[in-house]
PDB file of C-alpha atoms and ligand atoms in Angstrom:
ATOM      1  CA  MET A  18     -17.679   0.393 -84.141  1.00  0.00           C
ATOM      2  CA  ARG A  19     -21.288  -0.634 -83.197  1.00  0.00           C
ATOM      3  CA  THR A  20     -21.879  -4.349 -83.119  1.00  0.00           C
ATOM      4  CA  VAL A  21     -25.464  -5.308 -82.885  1.00  0.00           C
ATOM      5  CA  ILE A  22     -25.827  -8.635 -81.262  1.00  0.00           C
ATOM      6  CA  ASP A  23     -28.812 -11.061 -81.170  1.00  0.00           C
ATOM      7  CA  PHE A  24     -28.620 -12.919 -77.876  1.00  0.00           C
ATOM      8  CA  HIS A  25     -31.214 -15.580 -78.427  1.00  0.00           C
ATOM      9  CA  SER A  26     -31.833 -17.591 -81.488  1.00  0.00           C
ATOM     10  CA  HIS A  27     -32.864 -21.072 -82.677  1.00  0.00           C
ATOM     11  CA  ILE A  28     -30.854 -20.480 -86.010  1.00  0.00           C
ATOM     12  CA  LEU A  29     -28.980 -23.894 -85.989  1.00  0.00           C
ATOM     13  CA  PRO A  30     -30.659 -26.396 -88.306  1.00  0.00           C
ATOM     14  CA  GLY A  31     -32.313 -29.631 -87.193  1.00  0.00           C
ATOM     15  CA  ILE A  32     -31.496 -29.492 -83.551  1.00  0.00           C
ATOM     16  CA  ASP A  33     -34.587 -28.192 -81.928  1.00  0.00           C
ATOM     17  CA  ASP A  34     -37.970 -26.656 -82.765  1.00  0.00           C
ATOM     18  CA  GLY A  35     -36.064 -23.917 -84.681  1.00  0.00           C
ATOM     19  CA  SER A  36     -34.574 -23.831 -88.203  1.00  0.00           C
ATOM     20  CA  GLU A  37     -35.458 -27.132 -89.969  1.00  0.00           C
ATOM     21  CA  THR A  38     -32.778 -27.001 -92.540  1.00  0.00           C
ATOM     22  CA  ALA A  39     -29.533 -25.417 -93.465  1.00  0.00           C
ATOM     23  CA  GLU A  40     -31.270 -23.549 -96.319  1.00  0.00           C
ATOM     24  CA  MET A  41     -33.816 -22.065 -93.650  1.00  0.00           C
ATOM     25  CA  SER A  42     -30.950 -21.060 -91.419  1.00  0.00           C
ATOM     26  CA  GLU A  43     -29.231 -19.450 -94.426  1.00  0.00           C
ATOM     27  CA  GLN A  44     -32.292 -17.355 -94.903  1.00  0.00           C
ATOM     28  CA  MET A  45     -32.387 -16.385 -91.428  1.00  0.00           C
ATOM     29  CA  LEU A  46     -28.743 -15.385 -91.606  1.00  0.00           C
ATOM     30  CA  GLU A  47     -29.621 -13.227 -94.784  1.00  0.00           C
ATOM     31  CA  LEU A  48     -32.386 -11.597 -92.915  1.00  0.00           C
ATOM     32  CA  SER A  49     -30.257 -10.702 -89.848  1.00  0.00           C
ATOM     33  CA  LYS A  50     -27.667  -9.291 -92.111  1.00  0.00           C
ATOM     34  CA  GLU A  51     -30.210  -7.046 -93.712  1.00  0.00           C
ATOM     35  CA  GLN A  52     -30.922  -5.871 -90.368  1.00  0.00           C
ATOM     36  CA  GLY A  53     -27.382  -4.971 -89.536  1.00  0.00           C
ATOM     37  CA  ILE A  54     -26.748  -7.877 -87.065  1.00  0.00           C
ATOM     38  CA  GLY A  55     -23.193  -8.424 -86.493  1.00  0.00           C
ATOM     39  CA  ALA A  56     -23.181 -11.216 -84.185  1.00  0.00           C
ATOM     40  CA  ILE A  57     -25.766 -14.045 -83.152  1.00  0.00           C
ATOM     41  CA  ALA A  58     -25.696 -16.302 -80.127  1.00  0.00           C
ATOM     42  CA  ALA A  59     -27.070 -19.632 -81.420  1.00  0.00           C
ATOM     43  CA  THR A  60     -29.023 -20.946 -78.437  1.00  0.00           C
ATOM     44  CA  PRO A  61     -30.753 -24.208 -79.296  1.00  0.00           C
ATOM     45  CA  HIS A  62     -32.942 -25.589 -76.483  1.00  0.00           C
ATOM     46  CA  PHE A  63     -31.161 -27.787 -73.897  1.00  0.00           C
ATOM     47  CA  TYR A  64     -33.399 -29.956 -71.492  1.00  0.00           C
ATOM     48  CA  ALA A  65     -31.439 -31.813 -68.991  1.00  0.00           C
ATOM     49  CA  GLY A  66     -33.812 -34.576 -68.704  1.00  0.00           C
ATOM     50  CA  GLN A  67     -34.230 -35.309 -72.440  1.00  0.00           C
ATOM     51  CA  THR A  68     -30.600 -35.451 -73.622  1.00  0.00           C
ATOM     52  CA  THR A  69     -27.121 -35.913 -72.223  1.00  0.00           C
ATOM     53  CA  LEU A  70     -24.695 -32.881 -72.475  1.00  0.00           C
ATOM     54  CA  ASP A  71     -22.303 -34.724 -74.575  1.00  0.00           C
ATOM     55  CA  ALA A  72     -25.017 -35.655 -77.182  1.00  0.00           C
ATOM     56  CA  PHE A  73     -26.263 -32.071 -77.168  1.00  0.00           C
ATOM     57  CA  LEU A  74     -22.729 -30.710 -77.758  1.00  0.00           C
ATOM     58  CA  LYS A  75     -22.065 -33.024 -80.620  1.00  0.00           C
ATOM     59  CA  LYS A  76     -25.346 -32.348 -82.252  1.00  0.00           C
ATOM     60  CA  ARG A  77     -24.790 -28.630 -81.848  1.00  0.00           C
ATOM     61  CA  GLU A  78     -21.508 -28.745 -83.514  1.00  0.00           C
ATOM     62  CA  ALA A  79     -22.786 -30.763 -86.316  1.00  0.00           C
ATOM     63  CA  ALA A  80     -25.486 -28.154 -86.927  1.00  0.00           C
ATOM     64  CA  PHE A  81     -23.011 -25.269 -86.660  1.00  0.00           C
ATOM     65  CA  LEU A  82     -20.625 -26.761 -89.243  1.00  0.00           C
ATOM     66  CA  LYS A  83     -23.652 -26.871 -91.763  1.00  0.00           C
ATOM     67  CA  ILE A  84     -24.027 -23.076 -91.687  1.00  0.00           C
ATOM     68  CA  ARG A  85     -20.710 -21.851 -90.618  1.00  0.00           C
ATOM     69  CA  ASP A  86     -19.512 -20.774 -94.115  1.00  0.00           C
ATOM     70  CA  ALA A  87     -22.953 -19.139 -94.773  1.00  0.00           C
ATOM     71  CA  ALA A  88     -22.396 -17.126 -91.721  1.00  0.00           C
ATOM     72  CA  VAL A  89     -18.963 -16.057 -92.802  1.00  0.00           C
ATOM     73  CA  ARG A  90     -20.344 -15.099 -96.177  1.00  0.00           C
ATOM     74  CA  CYS A  91     -22.970 -12.950 -94.305  1.00  0.00           C
ATOM     75  CA  GLY A  92     -20.169 -11.427 -92.096  1.00  0.00           C
ATOM     76  CA  ILE A  93     -22.104 -12.572 -89.015  1.00  0.00           C
ATOM     77  CA  ASP A  94     -20.203 -14.014 -86.089  1.00  0.00           C
ATOM     78  CA  LEU A  95     -21.943 -17.080 -84.580  1.00  0.00           C
ATOM     79  CA  PHE A  96     -21.476 -17.656 -81.042  1.00  0.00           C
ATOM     80  CA  LEU A  97     -22.453 -21.128 -79.695  1.00  0.00           C
ATOM     81  CA  GLY A  98     -24.588 -21.340 -76.565  1.00  0.00           C
ATOM     82  CA  ALA A  99     -27.962 -22.851 -75.437  1.00  0.00           C
ATOM     83  CA  GLU A 100     -31.115 -21.944 -74.083  1.00  0.00           C
ATOM     84  CA  THR A 101     -30.795 -24.141 -70.942  1.00  0.00           C
ATOM     85  CA  ALA A 102     -34.146 -24.993 -69.153  1.00  0.00           C
ATOM     86  CA  PHE A 103     -33.971 -24.572 -65.523  1.00  0.00           C
ATOM     87  CA  PHE A 104     -34.005 -27.634 -63.388  1.00  0.00           C
ATOM     88  CA  PRO A 105     -33.693 -28.459 -59.674  1.00  0.00           C
ATOM     89  CA  GLY A 106     -29.982 -29.008 -58.879  1.00  0.00           C
ATOM     90  CA  ILE A 107     -28.781 -26.873 -61.775  1.00  0.00           C
ATOM     91  CA  GLY A 108     -26.801 -24.757 -59.295  1.00  0.00           C
ATOM     92  CA  ASN A 109     -24.457 -27.543 -58.583  1.00  0.00           C
ATOM     93  CA  ALA A 110     -24.486 -29.177 -62.017  1.00  0.00           C
ATOM     94  CA  ASP A 111     -21.004 -29.205 -63.353  1.00  0.00           C
ATOM     95  CA  GLY A 112     -22.021 -29.410 -67.108  1.00  0.00           C
ATOM     96  CA  VAL A 113     -23.733 -26.278 -67.357  1.00  0.00           C
ATOM     97  CA  ARG A 114     -20.342 -24.431 -67.717  1.00  0.00           C
ATOM     98  CA  HIS A 115     -20.330 -25.995 -71.274  1.00  0.00           C
ATOM     99  CA  LEU A 116     -23.694 -24.396 -72.122  1.00  0.00           C
ATOM    100  CA  THR A 117     -22.703 -20.733 -71.656  1.00  0.00           C
ATOM    101  CA  ILE A 118     -22.538 -18.493 -74.828  1.00  0.00           C
ATOM    102  CA  ASP A 119     -19.103 -19.079 -76.141  1.00  0.00           C
ATOM    103  CA  GLY A 120     -16.429 -16.790 -74.751  1.00  0.00           C
ATOM    104  CA  THR A 121     -18.634 -15.347 -72.081  1.00  0.00           C
ATOM    105  CA  SER A 122     -19.989 -16.123 -68.608  1.00  0.00           C
ATOM    106  CA  LEU A 123     -23.686 -15.861 -69.795  1.00  0.00           C
ATOM    107  CA  LEU A 124     -25.942 -18.905 -69.268  1.00  0.00           C
ATOM    108  CA  LEU A 125     -29.111 -18.216 -71.194  1.00  0.00           C
ATOM    109  CA  LEU A 126     -31.564 -19.619 -68.648  1.00  0.00           C
ATOM    110  CA  GLU A 127     -35.294 -20.470 -69.511  1.00  0.00           C
ATOM    111  CA  MET A 128     -36.959 -20.170 -65.921  1.00  0.00           C
ATOM    112  CA  PRO A 129     -39.964 -22.139 -64.944  1.00  0.00           C
ATOM    113  CA  PHE A 130     -43.208 -20.740 -65.996  1.00  0.00           C
ATOM    114  CA  ARG A 131     -44.777 -20.888 -62.478  1.00  0.00           C
ATOM    115  CA  GLU A 132     -44.263 -18.677 -59.295  1.00  0.00           C
ATOM    116  CA  TRP A 133     -40.787 -18.692 -58.387  1.00  0.00           C
ATOM    117  CA  THR A 134     -39.560 -19.842 -54.831  1.00  0.00           C
ATOM    118  CA  ARG A 135     -36.648 -19.025 -52.650  1.00  0.00           C
ATOM    119  CA  ARG A 136     -35.271 -22.355 -53.695  1.00  0.00           C
ATOM    120  CA  ASP A 137     -35.105 -21.329 -57.217  1.00  0.00           C
ATOM    121  CA  VAL A 138     -33.306 -18.090 -56.337  1.00  0.00           C
ATOM    122  CA  GLU A 139     -30.911 -20.315 -54.307  1.00  0.00           C
ATOM    123  CA  GLU A 140     -29.996 -22.270 -57.490  1.00  0.00           C
ATOM    124  CA  LEU A 141     -29.414 -19.153 -59.232  1.00  0.00           C
ATOM    125  CA  GLU A 142     -27.171 -17.768 -56.525  1.00  0.00           C
ATOM    126  CA  LYS A 143     -25.191 -20.996 -56.681  1.00  0.00           C
ATOM    127  CA  LEU A 144     -24.632 -20.382 -60.206  1.00  0.00           C
ATOM    128  CA  THR A 145     -23.417 -16.747 -59.850  1.00  0.00           C
ATOM    129  CA  ALA A 146     -21.067 -18.025 -56.927  1.00  0.00           C
ATOM    130  CA  ARG A 147     -19.423 -20.298 -59.601  1.00  0.00           C
ATOM    131  CA  GLY A 148     -18.746 -17.165 -61.807  1.00  0.00           C
ATOM    132  CA  LEU A 149     -21.653 -17.756 -64.222  1.00  0.00           C
ATOM    133  CA  THR A 150     -24.057 -15.001 -65.137  1.00  0.00           C
ATOM    134  CA  PRO A 151     -27.756 -16.338 -65.627  1.00  0.00           C
ATOM    135  CA  LEU A 152     -29.202 -14.407 -68.572  1.00  0.00           C
ATOM    136  CA  LEU A 153     -32.830 -14.858 -67.964  1.00  0.00           C
ATOM    137  CA  ALA A 154     -34.419 -15.699 -71.278  1.00  0.00           C
ATOM    138  CA  HIS A 155     -37.504 -13.695 -72.490  1.00  0.00           C
ATOM    139  CA  ILE A 156     -37.817 -12.351 -69.023  1.00  0.00           C
ATOM    140  CA  GLU A 157     -41.131 -10.461 -69.874  1.00  0.00           C
ATOM    141  CA  ARG A 158     -42.867 -13.929 -70.024  1.00  0.00           C
ATOM    142  CA  TYR A 159     -42.817 -14.934 -66.363  1.00  0.00           C
ATOM    143  CA  PHE A 160     -44.249 -11.899 -64.721  1.00  0.00           C
ATOM    144  CA  SER A 161     -47.764 -12.952 -64.850  1.00  0.00           C
ATOM    145  CA  CYS A 162     -46.839 -16.029 -62.761  1.00  0.00           C
ATOM    146  CA  GLN A 163     -45.062 -13.960 -59.999  1.00  0.00           C
ATOM    147  CA  LYS A 164     -46.770 -12.712 -56.996  1.00  0.00           C
ATOM    148  CA  ASP A 165     -43.965 -12.246 -54.421  1.00  0.00           C
ATOM    149  CA  ARG A 166     -42.112  -9.062 -55.117  1.00  0.00           C
ATOM    150  CA  LYS A 167     -39.571 -10.047 -52.549  1.00  0.00           C
ATOM    151  CA  ILE A 168     -38.496 -13.149 -54.691  1.00  0.00           C
ATOM    152  CA  ILE A 169     -37.980 -10.860 -57.662  1.00  0.00           C
ATOM    153  CA  ALA A 170     -36.002  -8.437 -55.482  1.00  0.00           C
ATOM    154  CA  GLU A 171     -33.852 -11.269 -54.131  1.00  0.00           C
ATOM    155  CA  LEU A 172     -33.313 -12.632 -57.595  1.00  0.00           C
ATOM    156  CA  TYR A 173     -32.205  -9.096 -59.042  1.00  0.00           C
ATOM    157  CA  SER A 174     -29.884  -8.666 -55.950  1.00  0.00           C
ATOM    158  CA  LEU A 175     -27.722 -11.315 -57.598  1.00  0.00           C
ATOM    159  CA  PRO A 176     -25.566 -10.509 -60.554  1.00  0.00           C
ATOM    160  CA  VAL A 177     -28.188 -11.794 -63.211  1.00  0.00           C
ATOM    161  CA  LEU A 178     -29.177 -10.149 -66.423  1.00  0.00           C
ATOM    162  CA  GLY A 179     -32.556 -10.123 -68.343  1.00  0.00           C
ATOM    163  CA  GLN A 180     -33.083 -10.849 -71.987  1.00  0.00           C
ATOM    164  CA  VAL A 181     -36.160  -9.406 -73.894  1.00  0.00           C
ATOM    165  CA  ASN A 182     -37.531 -10.804 -76.901  1.00  0.00           C
ATOM    166  CA  ALA A 183     -37.837  -8.272 -79.796  1.00  0.00           C
ATOM    167  CA  GLY A 184     -41.267  -9.607 -80.501  1.00  0.00           C
ATOM    168  CA  ALA A 185     -42.433  -8.405 -77.072  1.00  0.00           C
ATOM    169  CA  LEU A 186     -41.738  -4.975 -78.163  1.00  0.00           C
ATOM    170  CA  LEU A 187     -43.720  -5.293 -81.241  1.00  0.00           C
ATOM    171  CA  SER A 188     -47.099  -6.527 -79.583  1.00  0.00           C
ATOM    172  CA  TRP A 189     -49.333  -3.854 -77.787  1.00  0.00           C
ATOM    173  CA  ARG A 190     -50.112  -6.505 -75.260  1.00  0.00           C
ATOM    174  CA  THR A 191     -46.499  -6.824 -73.978  1.00  0.00           C
ATOM    175  CA  ARG A 192     -44.761  -3.485 -75.240  1.00  0.00           C
ATOM    176  CA  ARG A 193     -45.325  -1.506 -71.902  1.00  0.00           C
ATOM    177  CA  LEU A 194     -43.943  -4.430 -69.801  1.00  0.00           C
ATOM    178  CA  ALA A 195     -40.993  -4.865 -71.965  1.00  0.00           C
ATOM    179  CA  LEU A 196     -39.973  -1.305 -71.999  1.00  0.00           C
ATOM    180  CA  LYS A 197     -40.705  -0.896 -68.290  1.00  0.00           C
ATOM    181  CA  LEU A 198     -38.317  -3.806 -67.596  1.00  0.00           C
ATOM    182  CA  PHE A 199     -35.315  -1.977 -69.422  1.00  0.00           C
ATOM    183  CA  VAL A 200     -36.281   1.275 -67.585  1.00  0.00           C
ATOM    184  CA  HIS A 201     -36.046  -0.579 -64.178  1.00  0.00           C
ATOM    185  CA  ASP A 202     -32.792  -2.280 -64.934  1.00  0.00           C
ATOM    186  CA  MET A 203     -34.476  -5.690 -65.019  1.00  0.00           C
ATOM    187  CA  ALA A 204     -33.872  -6.143 -68.770  1.00  0.00           C
ATOM    188  CA  HIS A 205     -30.508  -5.557 -70.314  1.00  0.00           C
ATOM    189  CA  LEU A 206     -30.098  -7.250 -73.664  1.00  0.00           C
ATOM    190  CA  LEU A 207     -32.165  -8.192 -76.599  1.00  0.00           C
ATOM    191  CA  GLY A 208     -32.761 -11.424 -78.657  1.00  0.00           C
ATOM    192  CA  SER A 209     -34.993 -12.367 -81.611  1.00  0.00           C
ATOM    193  CA  ASP A 210     -35.683 -15.919 -80.311  1.00  0.00           C
ATOM    194  CA  CYS A 211     -36.128 -16.571 -83.986  1.00  0.00           C
ATOM    195  CA  HIS A 212     -37.148 -20.033 -85.075  1.00  0.00           C
ATOM    196  CA  ASN A 213     -38.015 -19.871 -88.722  1.00  0.00           C
ATOM    197  CA  VAL A 214     -38.481 -17.310 -91.514  1.00  0.00           C
ATOM    198  CA  SER A 215     -42.330 -17.021 -91.293  1.00  0.00           C
ATOM    199  CA  SER A 216     -43.980 -16.912 -87.875  1.00  0.00           C
ATOM    200  CA  ARG A 217     -40.933 -16.437 -85.766  1.00  0.00           C
ATOM    201  CA  SER A 218     -38.449 -14.790 -88.093  1.00  0.00           C
ATOM    202  CA  PRO A 219     -35.376 -12.450 -87.021  1.00  0.00           C
ATOM    203  CA  ASN A 220     -37.036  -9.349 -86.055  1.00  0.00           C
ATOM    204  CA  LEU A 221     -34.369  -7.692 -83.865  1.00  0.00           C
ATOM    205  CA  ALA A 222     -34.254  -4.390 -85.997  1.00  0.00           C
ATOM    206  CA  ARG A 223     -38.076  -3.783 -85.502  1.00  0.00           C
ATOM    207  CA  GLY A 224     -37.664  -4.220 -81.656  1.00  0.00           C
ATOM    208  CA  ARG A 225     -34.694  -1.940 -81.680  1.00  0.00           C
ATOM    209  CA  SER A 226     -36.719   0.722 -83.505  1.00  0.00           C
ATOM    210  CA  VAL A 227     -39.397   0.550 -80.599  1.00  0.00           C
ATOM    211  CA  ILE A 228     -36.667   0.994 -77.932  1.00  0.00           C
ATOM    212  CA  GLU A 229     -35.049   3.954 -79.922  1.00  0.00           C
ATOM    213  CA  GLU A 230     -38.456   5.544 -80.367  1.00  0.00           C
ATOM    214  CA  ARG A 231     -39.831   5.035 -76.870  1.00  0.00           C
ATOM    215  CA  LEU A 232     -36.659   5.184 -74.786  1.00  0.00           C
ATOM    216  CA  GLY A 233     -34.218   6.969 -76.814  1.00  0.00           C
ATOM    217  CA  SER A 234     -31.053   6.089 -78.701  1.00  0.00           C
ATOM    218  CA  SER A 235     -29.113   6.244 -75.231  1.00  0.00           C
ATOM    219  CA  CYS A 236     -30.898   3.004 -74.162  1.00  0.00           C
ATOM    220  CA  LEU A 237     -30.020   1.166 -77.380  1.00  0.00           C
ATOM    221  CA  PHE A 238     -26.440   2.527 -76.957  1.00  0.00           C
ATOM    222  CA  GLN A 239     -26.299   0.797 -73.385  1.00  0.00           C
ATOM    223  CA  ILE A 240     -27.613  -2.523 -74.835  1.00  0.00           C
ATOM    224  CA  ASP A 241     -24.979  -2.414 -77.535  1.00  0.00           C
ATOM    225  CA  ARG A 242     -22.179  -1.416 -75.164  1.00  0.00           C
ATOM    226  CA  LEU A 243     -23.126  -4.255 -72.606  1.00  0.00           C
ATOM    227  CA  GLY A 244     -23.261  -6.693 -75.512  1.00  0.00           C
ATOM    228  CA  LYS A 245     -19.830  -5.844 -76.770  1.00  0.00           C
ATOM    229  CA  GLU A 246     -18.569  -5.771 -73.093  1.00  0.00           C
ATOM    230  CA  VAL A 247     -19.523  -9.245 -72.440  1.00  0.00           C
ATOM    231  CA  PHE A 248     -17.775 -10.574 -75.644  1.00  0.00           C
ATOM    232  CA  GLY A 249     -14.870  -8.454 -74.765  1.00  0.00           C
ATOM    233  CA  LEU A 250     -15.246  -6.524 -78.102  1.00  0.00           C
TER     234      LEU A 250
HETATM  235 FE1  FE2 B 325     -35.962 -19.548 -77.305  1.00  0.00          FE
END
């Protein structure tokens, strides 16, 4: 059976700049259900400089418990993770293992919005050497900062994956780039990066339609197959 997975969301209530209340989270779950989503990675922002890992994990668990029953009612599996902001030293930081999307080796990583350096790539290399798989969050957003193709090539020589935001497929400004990233094997998974039910609401289905229309259903099939694979479904 086909399971559609949203790999990036701020659906947990009251933990970051995403959903503000359990009620809003429930509405986000309903909207996701209507779009045929079967599983959602709940990935609140984690900034190493702003909180401790322990405090974050406790807060995340409390937020999850507030909507666990609603998720069950919607028939959606929620997997706990984080959108971890890159920081120097992340490659050796023990705690990041606890920030992977539950049951997978995927670490949803928000890269710095500046030109990447060899040192940044080395940090990612250290993560991969530890068996983690960096999943580069909204990969389409960084390319305007990158000038050195060699750095991009070195990054993609590592076992990393790219995640594209569905919203990028919906805007004419970013659609071409987002599609190109899938074609060139630089993007592999999709996320809504939903934050609320208004300006940044769950929109995975619309993004998927664009992929189907422009790249064909085989591309969607590959995305779904990889998604299932990483969860061992
Ligand atoms: Fe996000």
